[in-house]
Amino acid sequence: EPEVTQTPSHQVTQMGQEVILHCVPISNHLYFYWYRQILGQKVEFLVSFYNNEISEKSEIFDDQFSVERPDGSNFTLKIRSTKLEDSAMYFCASRAGTAYNEQFFGPGTRLTVL
Amino acid sequence: GENVEQHPSTLSVQEGDSAVIKCTYSDSASNYFPWYKQELGKGPQLIIDIRSNVGEKKDQRIAVTLNKTAKHFSLHITETQPEDSAVYFCAARLYSSASKIIFGSGTRLSIRP
């Protein structure tokens, strides 16, 4: 069964450093998402991406965040200058074309900012 | 924007008994309501969903109900088993090209043997 994969599973970084989180969505999916979950809290939407551009972003997704689909298979989330409060689990998700299609979530990357 | 409230935050039931988790949503334009199960160290996995033109849906031991007027929806798990222990999230989605999901705060369900 196809699945969304994410690497690394755990990333530790120093405050102020740049991090890039990697995702490989399910092939032939057209919509891509990043969500985050701070420990013990709800899963929060960050950004959606379609047709090589951002289609929607939340208030959390400020200028420090960016997304890219560099080669047609990977989907990355970059945080330019990490803050302590960026520590969270980051989930990538992908969806096929029609509106009611399920979003499939990856296993997540745990980001720890020290 | 949409806001989803979920109760209870923790729930412990005896194996074999039923579990019920309740959610409310705020945006009447939301028209799709998925439920996710999250096991330790994994991402959310869809277990059942319901569209706004349906009042109830059942899949084996799992059922969901939706009251559009009251903006309530619920998850019912019958004949609970140890493998049902997990965190469950309700969610709402507005039909749009982006179709972002708004999650509830989660319910940690524990099944007592």
mmCIF file of N, CA and C in Angstrom, chain A residues 31 33 35 37 40-45 48 50 55-58 89 91 95 98-108, chain B residues 3-5 31-32 36 38 41-46 49 51-52 89 93 95-106:
data_model
loop_
_atom_site.group_PDB
_atom_site.id
_atom_site.type_symbol
_atom_site.label_atom_id
_atom_site.label_comp_id
_atom_site.label_asym_id
_atom_site.label_seq_id
_atom_site.Cartn_x
_atom_site.Cartn_y
_atom_site.Cartn_z
ATOM 1 N N TYR A 31 -2.134 17.285 -4.074
ATOM 2 C CA TYR A 31 -2.180 18.284 -3.014
ATOM 3 C C TYR A 31 -1.266 17.843 -1.884
ATOM 4 N N TYR A 33 0.528 18.914 2.059
ATOM 5 C CA TYR A 33 0.268 19.689 3.262
ATOM 6 C C TYR A 33 1.375 19.476 4.290
ATOM 7 N N TYR A 35 1.513 19.909 8.558
ATOM 8 C CA TYR A 35 0.848 20.181 9.824
ATOM 9 C C TYR A 35 1.887 20.047 10.922
ATOM 10 N N GLN A 37 2.306 19.410 15.387
ATOM 11 C CA GLN A 37 1.656 19.054 16.640
ATOM 12 C C GLN A 37 2.650 19.277 17.762
ATOM 13 N N GLY A 40 1.373 17.228 23.210
ATOM 14 C CA GLY A 40 0.170 17.286 24.031
ATOM 15 C C GLY A 40 -0.923 18.174 23.488
ATOM 16 N N GLN A 41 -0.698 18.780 22.325
ATOM 17 C CA GLN A 41 -1.693 19.689 21.762
ATOM 18 C C GLN A 41 -2.280 19.129 20.472
ATOM 19 N N LYS A 42 -3.213 19.868 19.902
ATOM 20 C CA LYS A 42 -3.871 19.380 18.690
ATOM 21 C C LYS A 42 -2.968 19.547 17.471
ATOM 22 N N VAL A 43 -3.298 18.820 16.443
ATOM 23 C CA VAL A 43 -2.599 18.933 15.168
ATOM 24 C C VAL A 43 -3.075 20.228 14.487
ATOM 25 N N GLU A 44 -2.106 21.055 14.035
ATOM 26 C CA GLU A 44 -2.443 22.358 13.463
ATOM 27 C C GLU A 44 -1.991 22.437 12.011
ATOM 28 N N PHE A 45 -2.836 22.981 11.184
ATOM 29 C CA PHE A 45 -2.521 23.186 9.776
ATOM 30 C C PHE A 45 -1.468 24.278 9.628
ATOM 31 N N SER A 48 -0.775 24.487 2.656
ATOM 32 C CA SER A 48 -1.140 23.551 1.594
ATOM 33 C C SER A 48 -0.487 24.006 0.297
ATOM 34 N N TYR A 50 -0.253 23.263 -4.035
ATOM 35 C CA TYR A 50 -0.854 22.631 -5.204
ATOM 36 C C TYR A 50 -0.344 23.323 -6.449
ATOM 37 N N SER A 55 -1.309 27.222 -1.755
ATOM 38 C CA SER A 55 -2.710 27.541 -1.960
ATOM 39 C C SER A 55 -3.347 28.133 -0.713
ATOM 40 N N GLU A 56 -2.822 27.791 0.447
ATOM 41 C CA GLU A 56 -3.322 28.372 1.688
ATOM 42 C C GLU A 56 -2.260 28.206 2.777
ATOM 43 N N LYS A 57 -2.187 29.163 3.671
ATOM 44 C CA LYS A 57 -1.274 29.036 4.798
ATOM 45 C C LYS A 57 -1.920 29.607 6.046
ATOM 46 N N SER A 58 -1.465 29.123 7.196
ATOM 47 C CA SER A 58 -2.017 29.588 8.460
ATOM 48 C C SER A 58 -1.171 30.740 8.995
ATOM 49 N N MET A 89 6.131 18.037 16.530
ATOM 50 C CA MET A 89 6.082 16.960 15.541
ATOM 51 C C MET A 89 5.519 17.583 14.267
ATOM 52 N N PHE A 91 4.041 16.896 10.534
ATOM 53 C CA PHE A 91 3.461 15.871 9.676
ATOM 54 C C PHE A 91 3.271 16.412 8.261
ATOM 55 N N ARG A 95 -2.804 14.305 -0.839
ATOM 56 C CA ARG A 95 -4.180 13.969 -1.229
ATOM 57 C C ARG A 95 -4.264 13.909 -2.740
ATOM 58 N N THR A 98 -9.595 14.907 -6.096
ATOM 59 C CA THR A 98 -10.939 15.439 -5.842
ATOM 60 C C THR A 98 -11.106 15.856 -4.388
ATOM 61 N N ALA A 99 -12.110 16.681 -4.149
ATOM 62 C CA ALA A 99 -12.239 17.355 -2.862
ATOM 63 C C ALA A 99 -12.416 16.403 -1.695
ATOM 64 N N TYR A 100 -13.119 15.280 -1.891
ATOM 65 C CA TYR A 100 -13.400 14.409 -0.762
ATOM 66 C C TYR A 100 -12.354 13.319 -0.565
ATOM 67 N N ASN A 101 -11.289 13.338 -1.351
ATOM 68 C CA ASN A 101 -10.250 12.347 -1.156
ATOM 69 C C ASN A 101 -9.583 12.494 0.199
ATOM 70 N N GLU A 102 -9.258 11.370 0.778
ATOM 71 C CA GLU A 102 -8.595 11.328 2.071
ATOM 72 C C GLU A 102 -7.206 11.953 1.997
ATOM 73 N N GLN A 103 -6.829 12.642 3.070
ATOM 74 C CA GLN A 103 -5.447 13.085 3.233
ATOM 75 C C GLN A 103 -4.692 11.969 3.942
ATOM 76 N N PHE A 104 -3.596 11.544 3.368
ATOM 77 C CA PHE A 104 -2.755 10.514 3.973
ATOM 78 C C PHE A 104 -1.585 11.195 4.677
ATOM 79 N N PHE A 105 -1.394 10.832 5.928
ATOM 80 C CA PHE A 105 -0.361 11.460 6.736
ATOM 81 C C PHE A 105 0.882 10.582 6.818
ATOM 82 N N GLY A 106 2.036 11.235 6.839
ATOM 83 C CA GLY A 106 3.279 10.543 7.091
ATOM 84 C C GLY A 106 3.464 10.294 8.578
ATOM 85 N N PRO A 107 4.543 9.608 8.963
ATOM 86 C CA PRO A 107 4.778 9.272 10.370
ATOM 87 C C PRO A 107 5.292 10.434 11.200
ATOM 88 N N GLY A 108 5.696 11.505 10.528
ATOM 89 C CA GLY A 108 6.133 12.698 11.250
ATOM 90 C C GLY A 108 7.637 12.782 11.461
ATOM 91 N N ASN B 3 -13.482 26.177 14.092
ATOM 92 C CA ASN B 3 -12.951 25.717 15.367
ATOM 93 C C ASN B 3 -13.658 24.421 15.741
ATOM 94 N N VAL B 4 -12.902 23.438 16.133
ATOM 95 C CA VAL B 4 -13.470 22.140 16.500
ATOM 96 C C VAL B 4 -13.148 21.853 17.957
ATOM 97 N N GLU B 5 -14.193 21.595 18.738
ATOM 98 C CA GLU B 5 -14.035 21.249 20.147
ATOM 99 C C GLU B 5 -14.314 19.755 20.325
ATOM 100 N N ASN B 31 -18.195 20.691 5.524
ATOM 101 C CA ASN B 31 -19.076 19.672 4.956
ATOM 102 C C ASN B 31 -18.470 18.276 4.930
ATOM 103 N N TYR B 32 -17.333 18.102 5.591
ATOM 104 C CA TYR B 32 -16.692 16.793 5.598
ATOM 105 C C TYR B 32 -16.027 16.618 6.951
ATOM 106 N N TYR B 36 -9.667 10.519 12.984
ATOM 107 C CA TYR B 36 -8.333 9.949 12.870
ATOM 108 C C TYR B 36 -7.950 9.235 14.161
ATOM 109 N N GLN B 38 -4.514 8.008 16.162
ATOM 110 C CA GLN B 38 -3.075 8.216 16.196
ATOM 111 C C GLN B 38 -2.469 7.308 17.249
ATOM 112 N N GLY B 41 3.915 7.400 18.153
ATOM 113 C CA GLY B 41 4.999 7.487 17.184
ATOM 114 C C GLY B 41 4.566 7.449 15.731
ATOM 115 N N LYS B 42 3.257 7.536 15.494
ATOM 116 C CA LYS B 42 2.771 7.477 14.123
ATOM 117 C C LYS B 42 1.951 8.714 13.792
ATOM 118 N N GLY B 43 1.717 8.915 12.504
ATOM 119 C CA GLY B 43 0.864 10.009 12.077
ATOM 120 C C GLY B 43 -0.601 9.631 12.191
ATOM 121 N N PRO B 44 -1.492 10.602 12.124
ATOM 122 C CA PRO B 44 -2.923 10.319 12.173
ATOM 123 C C PRO B 44 -3.347 9.437 10.997
ATOM 124 N N GLN B 45 -4.206 8.462 11.293
ATOM 125 C CA GLN B 45 -4.730 7.595 10.235
ATOM 126 C C GLN B 45 -6.243 7.695 10.219
ATOM 127 N N LEU B 46 -6.785 7.896 9.041
ATOM 128 C CA LEU B 46 -8.234 7.995 8.894
ATOM 129 C C LEU B 46 -8.889 6.657 9.233
ATOM 130 N N ASP B 49 -15.119 8.510 8.037
ATOM 131 C CA ASP B 49 -15.469 9.891 7.749
ATOM 132 C C ASP B 49 -16.948 9.983 7.401
ATOM 133 N N ARG B 51 -19.857 12.755 5.405
ATOM 134 C CA ARG B 51 -20.126 13.987 4.679
ATOM 135 C C ARG B 51 -21.385 14.637 5.234
ATOM 136 N N SER B 52 -21.528 15.900 4.958
ATOM 137 C CA SER B 52 -22.606 16.653 5.590
ATOM 138 C C SER B 52 -23.985 16.277 5.083
ATOM 139 N N PHE B 89 -8.777 11.761 17.045
ATOM 140 C CA PHE B 89 -9.035 13.164 16.703
ATOM 141 C C PHE B 89 -10.250 13.256 15.793
ATOM 142 N N ARG B 93 -13.588 19.741 7.743
ATOM 143 C CA ARG B 93 -12.939 20.265 6.546
ATOM 144 C C ARG B 93 -13.955 21.017 5.721
ATOM 145 N N TYR B 95 -15.080 22.504 2.202
ATOM 146 C CA TYR B 95 -14.822 22.220 0.799
ATOM 147 C C TYR B 95 -14.140 23.429 0.166
ATOM 148 N N SER B 96 -12.931 23.232 -0.315
ATOM 149 C CA SER B 96 -12.201 24.294 -0.999
ATOM 150 C C SER B 96 -11.074 23.622 -1.754
ATOM 151 N N SER B 97 -10.400 24.362 -2.541
ATOM 152 C CA SER B 97 -9.301 23.769 -3.303
ATOM 153 C C SER B 97 -8.191 23.314 -2.366
ATOM 154 N N ALA B 98 -8.027 24.016 -1.263
ATOM 155 C CA ALA B 98 -6.961 23.641 -0.325
ATOM 156 C C ALA B 98 -7.401 22.512 0.597
ATOM 157 N N SER B 99 -8.662 22.587 1.035
ATOM 158 C CA SER B 99 -9.230 21.540 1.886
ATOM 159 C C SER B 99 -8.378 21.232 3.104
ATOM 160 N N LYS B 100 -7.938 22.250 3.807
ATOM 161 C CA LYS B 100 -7.184 22.006 5.032
ATOM 162 C C LYS B 100 -8.100 21.366 6.060
ATOM 163 N N ILE B 101 -7.491 20.590 6.939
ATOM 164 C CA ILE B 101 -8.237 19.906 7.995
ATOM 165 C C ILE B 101 -8.041 20.659 9.294
ATOM 166 N N ILE B 102 -9.120 20.900 10.006
ATOM 167 C CA ILE B 102 -9.065 21.507 11.332
ATOM 168 C C ILE B 102 -9.342 20.404 12.341
ATOM 169 N N PHE B 103 -8.379 20.160 13.197
ATOM 170 C CA PHE B 103 -8.471 19.054 14.143
ATOM 171 C C PHE B 103 -9.062 19.496 15.478
ATOM 172 N N GLY B 104 -9.726 18.565 16.144
ATOM 173 C CA GLY B 104 -10.068 18.736 17.547
ATOM 174 C C GLY B 104 -8.827 18.469 18.392
ATOM 175 N N SER B 105 -8.989 18.619 19.687
ATOM 176 C CA SER B 105 -7.848 18.532 20.601
ATOM 177 C C SER B 105 -7.452 17.108 20.948
ATOM 178 N N GLY B 106 -8.245 16.124 20.554
ATOM 179 C CA GLY B 106 -7.869 14.734 20.767
ATOM 180 C C GLY B 106 -8.459 14.123 22.024
#
